[in-house]
Coordinates of C-alpha atoms in Angstrom, one line a residue:
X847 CA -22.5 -35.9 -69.4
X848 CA -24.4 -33.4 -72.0
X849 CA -24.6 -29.6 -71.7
X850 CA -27.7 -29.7 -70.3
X851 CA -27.0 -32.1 -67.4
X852 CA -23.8 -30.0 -66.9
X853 CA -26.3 -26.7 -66.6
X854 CA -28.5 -28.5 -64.3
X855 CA -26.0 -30.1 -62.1
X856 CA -24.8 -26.4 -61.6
X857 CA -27.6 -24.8 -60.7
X858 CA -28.4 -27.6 -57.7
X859 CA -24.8 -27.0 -56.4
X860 CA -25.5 -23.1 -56.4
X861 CA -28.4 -23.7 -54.9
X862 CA -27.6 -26.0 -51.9
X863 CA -24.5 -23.2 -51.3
X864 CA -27.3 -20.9 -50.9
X865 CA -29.2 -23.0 -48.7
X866 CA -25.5 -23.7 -46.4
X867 CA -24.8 -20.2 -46.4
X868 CA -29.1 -19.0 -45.2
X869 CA -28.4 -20.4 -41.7
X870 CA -25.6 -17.9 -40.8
X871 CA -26.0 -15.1 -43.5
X872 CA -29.6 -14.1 -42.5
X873 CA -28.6 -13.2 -39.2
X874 CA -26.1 -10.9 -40.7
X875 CA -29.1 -8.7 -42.5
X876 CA -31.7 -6.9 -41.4
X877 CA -34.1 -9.1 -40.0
X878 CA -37.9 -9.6 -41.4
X879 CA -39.5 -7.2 -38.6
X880 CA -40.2 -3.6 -38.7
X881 CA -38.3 -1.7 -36.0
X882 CA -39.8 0.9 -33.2
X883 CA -37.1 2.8 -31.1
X884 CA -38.0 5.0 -28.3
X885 CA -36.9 6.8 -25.5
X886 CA -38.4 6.0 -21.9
X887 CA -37.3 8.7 -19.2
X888 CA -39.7 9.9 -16.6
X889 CA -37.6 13.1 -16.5
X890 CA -39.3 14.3 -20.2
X891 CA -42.6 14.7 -21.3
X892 CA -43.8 13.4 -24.0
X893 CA -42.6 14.3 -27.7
X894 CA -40.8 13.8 -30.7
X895 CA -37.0 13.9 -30.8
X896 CA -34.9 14.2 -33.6
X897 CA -33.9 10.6 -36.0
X898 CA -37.2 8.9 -35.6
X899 CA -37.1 8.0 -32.0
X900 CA -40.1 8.3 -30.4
X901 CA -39.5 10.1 -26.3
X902 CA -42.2 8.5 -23.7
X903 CA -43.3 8.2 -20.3
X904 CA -44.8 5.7 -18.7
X905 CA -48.4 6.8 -17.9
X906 CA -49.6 7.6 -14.5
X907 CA -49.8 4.8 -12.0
X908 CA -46.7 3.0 -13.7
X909 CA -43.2 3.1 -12.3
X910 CA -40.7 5.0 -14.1
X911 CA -37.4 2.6 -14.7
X912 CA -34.6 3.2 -12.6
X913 CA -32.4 4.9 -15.5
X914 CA -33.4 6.5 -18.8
X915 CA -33.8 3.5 -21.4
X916 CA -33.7 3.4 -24.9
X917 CA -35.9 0.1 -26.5
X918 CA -35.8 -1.3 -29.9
X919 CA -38.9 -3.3 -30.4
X920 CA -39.8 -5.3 -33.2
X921 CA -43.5 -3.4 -34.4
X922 CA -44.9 -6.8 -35.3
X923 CA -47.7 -7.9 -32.6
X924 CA -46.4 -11.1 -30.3
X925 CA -44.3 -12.0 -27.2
X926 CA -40.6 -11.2 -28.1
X927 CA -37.2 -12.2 -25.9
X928 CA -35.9 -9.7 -24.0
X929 CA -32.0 -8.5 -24.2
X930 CA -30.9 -5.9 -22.1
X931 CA -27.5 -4.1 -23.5
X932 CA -25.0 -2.2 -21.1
X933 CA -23.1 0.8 -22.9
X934 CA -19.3 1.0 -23.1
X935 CA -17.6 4.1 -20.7
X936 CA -19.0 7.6 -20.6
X937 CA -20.2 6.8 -24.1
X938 CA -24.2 7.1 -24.6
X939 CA -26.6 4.5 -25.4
X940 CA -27.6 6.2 -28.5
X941 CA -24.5 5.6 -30.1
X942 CA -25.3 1.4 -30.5
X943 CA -29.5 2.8 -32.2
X944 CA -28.2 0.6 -35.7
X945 CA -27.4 -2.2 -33.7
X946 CA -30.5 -2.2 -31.3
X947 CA -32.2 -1.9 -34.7
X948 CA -30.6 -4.6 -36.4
X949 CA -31.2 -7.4 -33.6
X950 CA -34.6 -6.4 -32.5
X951 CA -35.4 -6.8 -37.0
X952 CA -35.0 -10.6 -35.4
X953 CA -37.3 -10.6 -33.0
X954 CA -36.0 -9.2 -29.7
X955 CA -36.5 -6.6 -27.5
X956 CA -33.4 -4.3 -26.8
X957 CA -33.2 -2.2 -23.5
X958 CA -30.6 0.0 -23.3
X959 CA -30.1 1.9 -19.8
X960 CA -28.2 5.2 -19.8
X961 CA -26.6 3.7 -16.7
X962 CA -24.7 7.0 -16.2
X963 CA -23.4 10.1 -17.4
X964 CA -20.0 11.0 -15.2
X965 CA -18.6 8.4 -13.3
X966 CA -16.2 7.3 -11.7
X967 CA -13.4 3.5 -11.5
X968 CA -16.0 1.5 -9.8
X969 CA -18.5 0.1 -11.4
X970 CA -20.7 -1.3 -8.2
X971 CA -23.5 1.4 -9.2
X972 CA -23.9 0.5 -12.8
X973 CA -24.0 -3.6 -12.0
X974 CA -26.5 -2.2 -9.1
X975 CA -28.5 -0.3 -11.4
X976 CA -28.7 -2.4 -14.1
X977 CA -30.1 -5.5 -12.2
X978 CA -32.8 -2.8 -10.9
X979 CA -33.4 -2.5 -14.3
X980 CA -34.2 -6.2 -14.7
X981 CA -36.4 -6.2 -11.5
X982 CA -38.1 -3.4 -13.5
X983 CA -38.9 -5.2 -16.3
X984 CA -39.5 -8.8 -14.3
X985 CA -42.1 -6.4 -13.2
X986 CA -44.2 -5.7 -15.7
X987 CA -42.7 -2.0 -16.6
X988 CA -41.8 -2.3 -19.9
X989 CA -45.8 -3.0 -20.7
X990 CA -46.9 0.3 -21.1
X991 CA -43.8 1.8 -23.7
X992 CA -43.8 -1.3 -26.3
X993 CA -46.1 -0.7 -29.8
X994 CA -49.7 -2.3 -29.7
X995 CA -49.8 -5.9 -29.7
X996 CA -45.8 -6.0 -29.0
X997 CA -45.3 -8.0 -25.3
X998 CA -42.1 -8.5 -23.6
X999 CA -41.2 -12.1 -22.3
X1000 CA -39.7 -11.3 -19.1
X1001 CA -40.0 -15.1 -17.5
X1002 CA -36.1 -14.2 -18.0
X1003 CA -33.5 -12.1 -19.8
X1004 CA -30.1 -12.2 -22.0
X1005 CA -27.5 -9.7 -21.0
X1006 CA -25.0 -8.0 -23.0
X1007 CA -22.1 -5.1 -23.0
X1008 CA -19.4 -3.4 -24.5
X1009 CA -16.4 -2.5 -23.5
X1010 CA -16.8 -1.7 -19.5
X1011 CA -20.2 -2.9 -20.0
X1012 CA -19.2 -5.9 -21.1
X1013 CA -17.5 -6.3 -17.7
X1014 CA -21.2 -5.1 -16.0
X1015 CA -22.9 -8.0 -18.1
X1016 CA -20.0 -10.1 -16.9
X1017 CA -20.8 -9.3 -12.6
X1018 CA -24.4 -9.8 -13.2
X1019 CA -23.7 -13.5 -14.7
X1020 CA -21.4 -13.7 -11.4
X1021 CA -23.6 -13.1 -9.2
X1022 CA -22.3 -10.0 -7.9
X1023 CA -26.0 -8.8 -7.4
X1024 CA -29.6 -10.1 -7.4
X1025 CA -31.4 -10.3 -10.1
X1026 CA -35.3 -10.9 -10.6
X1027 CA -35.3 -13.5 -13.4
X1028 CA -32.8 -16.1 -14.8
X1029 CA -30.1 -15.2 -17.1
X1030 CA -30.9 -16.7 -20.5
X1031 CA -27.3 -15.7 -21.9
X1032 CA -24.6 -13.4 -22.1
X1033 CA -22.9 -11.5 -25.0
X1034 CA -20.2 -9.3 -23.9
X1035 CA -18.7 -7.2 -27.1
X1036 CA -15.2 -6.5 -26.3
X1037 CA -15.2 -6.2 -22.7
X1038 CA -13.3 -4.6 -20.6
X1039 CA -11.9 -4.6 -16.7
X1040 CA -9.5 -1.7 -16.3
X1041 CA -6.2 -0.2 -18.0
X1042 CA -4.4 -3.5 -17.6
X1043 CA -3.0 -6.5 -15.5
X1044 CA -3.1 -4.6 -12.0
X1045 CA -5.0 -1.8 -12.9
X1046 CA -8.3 -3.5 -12.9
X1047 CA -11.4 -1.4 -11.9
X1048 CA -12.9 -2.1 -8.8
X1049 CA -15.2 -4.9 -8.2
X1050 CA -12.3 -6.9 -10.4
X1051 CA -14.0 -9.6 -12.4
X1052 CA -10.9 -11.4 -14.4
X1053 CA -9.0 -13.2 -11.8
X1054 CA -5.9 -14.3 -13.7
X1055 CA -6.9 -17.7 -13.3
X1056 CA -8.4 -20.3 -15.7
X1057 CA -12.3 -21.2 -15.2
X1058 CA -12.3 -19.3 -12.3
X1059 CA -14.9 -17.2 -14.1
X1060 CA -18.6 -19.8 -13.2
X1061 CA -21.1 -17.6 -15.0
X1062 CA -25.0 -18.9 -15.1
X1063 CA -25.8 -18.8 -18.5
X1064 CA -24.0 -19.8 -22.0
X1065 CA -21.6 -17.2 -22.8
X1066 CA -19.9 -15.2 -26.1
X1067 CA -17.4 -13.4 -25.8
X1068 CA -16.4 -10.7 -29.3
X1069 CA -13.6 -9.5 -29.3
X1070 CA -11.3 -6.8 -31.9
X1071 CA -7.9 -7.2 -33.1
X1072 CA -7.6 -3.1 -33.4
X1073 CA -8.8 -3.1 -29.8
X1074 CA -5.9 -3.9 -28.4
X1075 CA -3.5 -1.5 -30.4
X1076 CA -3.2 2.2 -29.5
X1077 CA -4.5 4.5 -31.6
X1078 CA -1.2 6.7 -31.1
X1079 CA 2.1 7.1 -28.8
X1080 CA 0.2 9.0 -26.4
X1081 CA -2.9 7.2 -26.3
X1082 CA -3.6 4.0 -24.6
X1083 CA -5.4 1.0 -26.1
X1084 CA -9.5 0.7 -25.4
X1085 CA -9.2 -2.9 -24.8
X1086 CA -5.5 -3.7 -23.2
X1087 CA -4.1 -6.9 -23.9
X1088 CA -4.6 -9.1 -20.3
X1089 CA -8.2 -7.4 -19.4
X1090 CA -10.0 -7.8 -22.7
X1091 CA -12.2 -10.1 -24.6
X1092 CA -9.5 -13.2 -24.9
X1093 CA -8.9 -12.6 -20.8
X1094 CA -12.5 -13.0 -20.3
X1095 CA -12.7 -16.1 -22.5
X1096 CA -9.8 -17.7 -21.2
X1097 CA -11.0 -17.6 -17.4
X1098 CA -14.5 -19.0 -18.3
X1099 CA -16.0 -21.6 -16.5
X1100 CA -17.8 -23.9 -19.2
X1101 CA -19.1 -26.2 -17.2
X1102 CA -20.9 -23.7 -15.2
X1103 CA -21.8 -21.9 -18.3
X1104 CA -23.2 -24.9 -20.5
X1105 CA -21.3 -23.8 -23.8
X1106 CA -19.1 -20.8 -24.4
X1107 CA -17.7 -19.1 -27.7
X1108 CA -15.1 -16.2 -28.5
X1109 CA -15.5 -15.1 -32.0
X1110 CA -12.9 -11.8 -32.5
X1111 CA -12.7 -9.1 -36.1
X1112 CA -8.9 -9.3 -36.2
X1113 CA -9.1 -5.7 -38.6
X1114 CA -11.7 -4.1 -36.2
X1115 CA -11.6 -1.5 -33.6
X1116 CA -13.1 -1.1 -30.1
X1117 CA -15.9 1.0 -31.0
X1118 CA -16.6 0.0 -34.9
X1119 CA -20.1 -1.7 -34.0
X1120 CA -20.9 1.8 -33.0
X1121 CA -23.6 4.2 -35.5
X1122 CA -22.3 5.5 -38.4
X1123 CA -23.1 8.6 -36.9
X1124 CA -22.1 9.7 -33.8
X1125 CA -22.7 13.0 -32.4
X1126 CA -21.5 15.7 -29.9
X1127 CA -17.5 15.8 -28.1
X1128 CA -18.7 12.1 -26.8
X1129 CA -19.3 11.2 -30.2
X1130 CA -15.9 12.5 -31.4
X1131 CA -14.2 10.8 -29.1
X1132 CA -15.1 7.1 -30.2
X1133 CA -13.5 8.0 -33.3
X1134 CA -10.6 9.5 -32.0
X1135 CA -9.6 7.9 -28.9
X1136 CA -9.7 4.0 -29.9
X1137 CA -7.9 2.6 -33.2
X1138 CA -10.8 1.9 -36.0
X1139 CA -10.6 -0.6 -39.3
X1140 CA -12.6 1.9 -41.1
X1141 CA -16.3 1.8 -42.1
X1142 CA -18.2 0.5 -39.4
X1143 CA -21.0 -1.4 -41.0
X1144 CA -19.4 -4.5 -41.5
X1145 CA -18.4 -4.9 -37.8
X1146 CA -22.1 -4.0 -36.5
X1147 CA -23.5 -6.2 -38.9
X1148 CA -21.2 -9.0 -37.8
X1149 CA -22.0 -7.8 -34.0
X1150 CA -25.9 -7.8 -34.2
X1151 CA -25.9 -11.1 -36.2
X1152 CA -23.5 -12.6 -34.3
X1153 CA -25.7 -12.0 -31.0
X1154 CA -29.1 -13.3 -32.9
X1155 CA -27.2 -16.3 -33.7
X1156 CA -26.4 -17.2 -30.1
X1157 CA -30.0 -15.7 -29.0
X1158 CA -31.7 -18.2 -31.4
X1159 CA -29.4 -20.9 -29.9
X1160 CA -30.2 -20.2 -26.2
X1161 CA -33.5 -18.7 -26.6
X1162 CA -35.0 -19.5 -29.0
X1163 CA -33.7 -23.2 -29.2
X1164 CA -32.5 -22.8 -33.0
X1165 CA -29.0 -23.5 -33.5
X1166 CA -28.9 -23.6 -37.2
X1167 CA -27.1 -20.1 -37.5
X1168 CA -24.9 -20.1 -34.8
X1169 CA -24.2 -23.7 -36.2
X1170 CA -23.5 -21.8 -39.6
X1171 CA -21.1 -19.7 -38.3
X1172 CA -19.1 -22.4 -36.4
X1173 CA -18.7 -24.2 -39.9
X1174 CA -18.4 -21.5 -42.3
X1175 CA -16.6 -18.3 -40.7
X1176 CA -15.5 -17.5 -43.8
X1177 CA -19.2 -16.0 -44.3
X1178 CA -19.3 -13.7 -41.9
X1179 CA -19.5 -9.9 -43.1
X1180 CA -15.6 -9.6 -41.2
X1181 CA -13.0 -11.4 -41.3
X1182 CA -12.8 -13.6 -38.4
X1183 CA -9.3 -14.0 -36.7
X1184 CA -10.3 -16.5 -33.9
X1185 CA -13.5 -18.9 -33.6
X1186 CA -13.5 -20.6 -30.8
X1187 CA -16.2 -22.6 -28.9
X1188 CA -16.1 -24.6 -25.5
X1189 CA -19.0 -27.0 -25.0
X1190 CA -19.9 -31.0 -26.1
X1191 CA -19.1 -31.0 -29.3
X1192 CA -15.4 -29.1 -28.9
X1193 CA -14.8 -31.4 -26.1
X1194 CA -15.2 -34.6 -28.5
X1195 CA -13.8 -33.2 -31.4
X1196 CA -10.2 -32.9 -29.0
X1197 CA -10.6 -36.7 -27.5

C-alpha cells in the first residue's frame, strides 16, 4: 500500500471516529438553539434582574403558576418538549440556570419551580405542588411567558430532580399524586430519600425491596461517587449510601418502566452539576457542606447531555445518542464509574 493510500485510508478512519463519537458528544455541548431564561412570579412586577434573566408576569386574565418558576426556552420559533426540573433541599432553583441553559440549547423547555424556601422532613407539599405545577402548564399557563413563536407541548411532560428532588420526581412517577398529563420520562440526578436506611423522610419512596419501585415512564437514574463520602468528620454525606441514586436504581421496576439506566461520575460530588457561580449563605453552602471533584463544568455538561440523550430517546424517538453513550462511555465529558441499563436489549445480552 503507497503513501498516498496510507494518507487516505487515515483520513476515512478519522472520519467515521468522528461520525461514532457525533451521536453522544453533541449532547454534551451546547446545543444549536439560542437560550431565553426568565423568571415567572406573580408576586413581582415586571423588570430586569441581574445575569440576563428576564422577571415576568403573566398578563391579566391569566393564572399565575402555583410557585415562582424559572423557564429556559429555546428562542427559536416551534413547539418544544416540556421538562419540568425539581431543585435539591433548601437550595434555589437559580443555582441549576447553566444547566436549564444547556438542555433547553436542544430543544426543550425547562420549568423550574421554587417549590419552597424553609421547610420542613416531609415532602407531601412539594410532590403536591409540583403536580399543580403540571396542571398549570397542561393548562395552557406557560403560553403567555415563552418568546414569540416559542410553544410549549404539554400533551405531556418529562420530570426530573436532584437530590430531594430527585425523590419528588420519583413520587410523581409513583403515583403519589394526580397529575394532568402523562409522564413522558424521569431523570432523577442523585436523588435522595432521607439521612439513611431508617431515617427516610416522610412519604418514604425506596422500600428496601427489589422492583418494588413501578414508575410510569422510562427511567435514569445519575448518580456521584463523591456523593456518598462526607465532606468532613463532622459532616454527613449529601447522598448516604442505602437512600441514594444506586438504592433508587436497584428497587426499579423495569417492566413497569419500559427501560431504565443508572449512569454515576465516580470523581463527582452531590452538587457539581450546580452554576459555576453560586451566590448568597445558600450558595456557600453547596460548596461547603457536600464533598466536590472540583470544577463543575464537566459534571453539568455530562448532566444536561446526559438528560437530552434520554429526552431524544423517549421524546423525541431518537436513540442515536443515548445509544452512543451506552457503547462508548468512555466519551462522556466524566468519567463514568457505572453504566448500567435495564430494558430489551440488557435482557438478551444476559440469556
Amino acid at each position: 500500500m503507497n503513501f498516498t493510500a496510507l494518507v487516505f485510508l487515515a483520513h476515512c478512519l478519522l472520519l467515521l471516529h468522528r461520525c461514532m463519537g457525533s451521536e453522544a458528544g453533541g449532547v454534551f455541548d451546547h446545543g444549536r438553539h439560542g437560550v431565553s431564561l426568565a423568571r415567572v412570579d406573580e408576586a413581582r412586577p415586571p423588570s430586569r434582574c441581574g445575569g440576563g434573566t428576564k422577571t415576568t408576569s403573566p398578563p391579566p386574565g391569566t393564572p399565575p403558576p402555583p410557585k415562582p418558576l424559572l423557564v429556559a426556552a429555546p428562542r427559536d420559533a416551534g413547539e418544544y418538549p416540556v421538562l419540568v426540573f425539581l431543585h435539591g433541599y433548601l437550595v434555589v432553583n437559580s443555582f441549576y440556570s447553566q444547566l436549564f441553559q444547556h438542555v433547553a440549547s436542544h430543544g426543550y423547555i425547562v420549568v423550574a419551580p421554587q417549590l419552597y424556601t424553609i421547610s420542613g422532613a416531609d415532602t407531601t407539599d412539594e410532590i403536591n405542588a409540583a403536580a399543580a405545577i403540571i396542571g398549570w402548564l397542561a393548562a395552557g399557563g406557560l403560553s403567555s411567558v415563552l418568546p414569540p413563536g416559542v410553544r410549549a407541548d404539554v400533551t405531556q411532560v418529562s420530570i426530573s430532580g436532584h437530590s430531594r428532588g430527585g425523590k419528588v420526581a420519583f413520587a410523581l412517577a409513583l403515583g403519589h399524586a394526580k397529575l394532568a398529563v402523562p409522564l413522558a420520562a424521569l431523570v432523577a440526578v442523585d436523588p435522595v430519600d432521607g439521612m439513611g436506611v431508617g431515617q427516610q423522610t416522610p412519604p418514604a419512596i425506596l422500600t428496601g425491596r427489589a422492583h418494588s419501585l413501578r414508575v410510569s415512564a422510562p427511567a435514569m437514574v445519575i448518580g456521584t461517587g463523591l456523593g456518598e463520602l462526607p465532606r468532613g468528620p463532622l459532616l454527613p454525606p449529601c447522598a448516604p449510601r442505602g437512600v441514594s441514586h444506586a438504592a433508587f436504581y436497584g428497587e426499579l421496576d423495569v417492566g413497569a418502566a419500559g427501560a431504565a439506566c443508572h449512569l454515576v461520575a465516580g470523581e463527582y460530588g452531590h452538587t457539581d452539576m450546580m452554576d459555576d457561580e453560586t451566590p448568597g449563605a445558600r450558595g456557600m453552602l453547596t460548596r461547603m457542606i457536600c464533598r466536590s471533584g472540583g470544577a463543575r463544568a464537566p459534571m453539568r455538561r455530562f448532566v444536561g447531555g446526559a438528560t437530552v440523550a434520554f429526552l431524544n430517546k423517549w421524546v423525541g424517538g431518537d436513540g442515536a445518542a443515548m445509544d452512543g453513550i451506552r457503547a462508548r462511555p468512555e466519551e462522556a465529558p466524566v468519567a463514568l464509574s457505572v453504566v448500567e441499563f435495564l430494558d430489551d436489549k440488557a435482557m438478551a445480552q444476559t440469556e
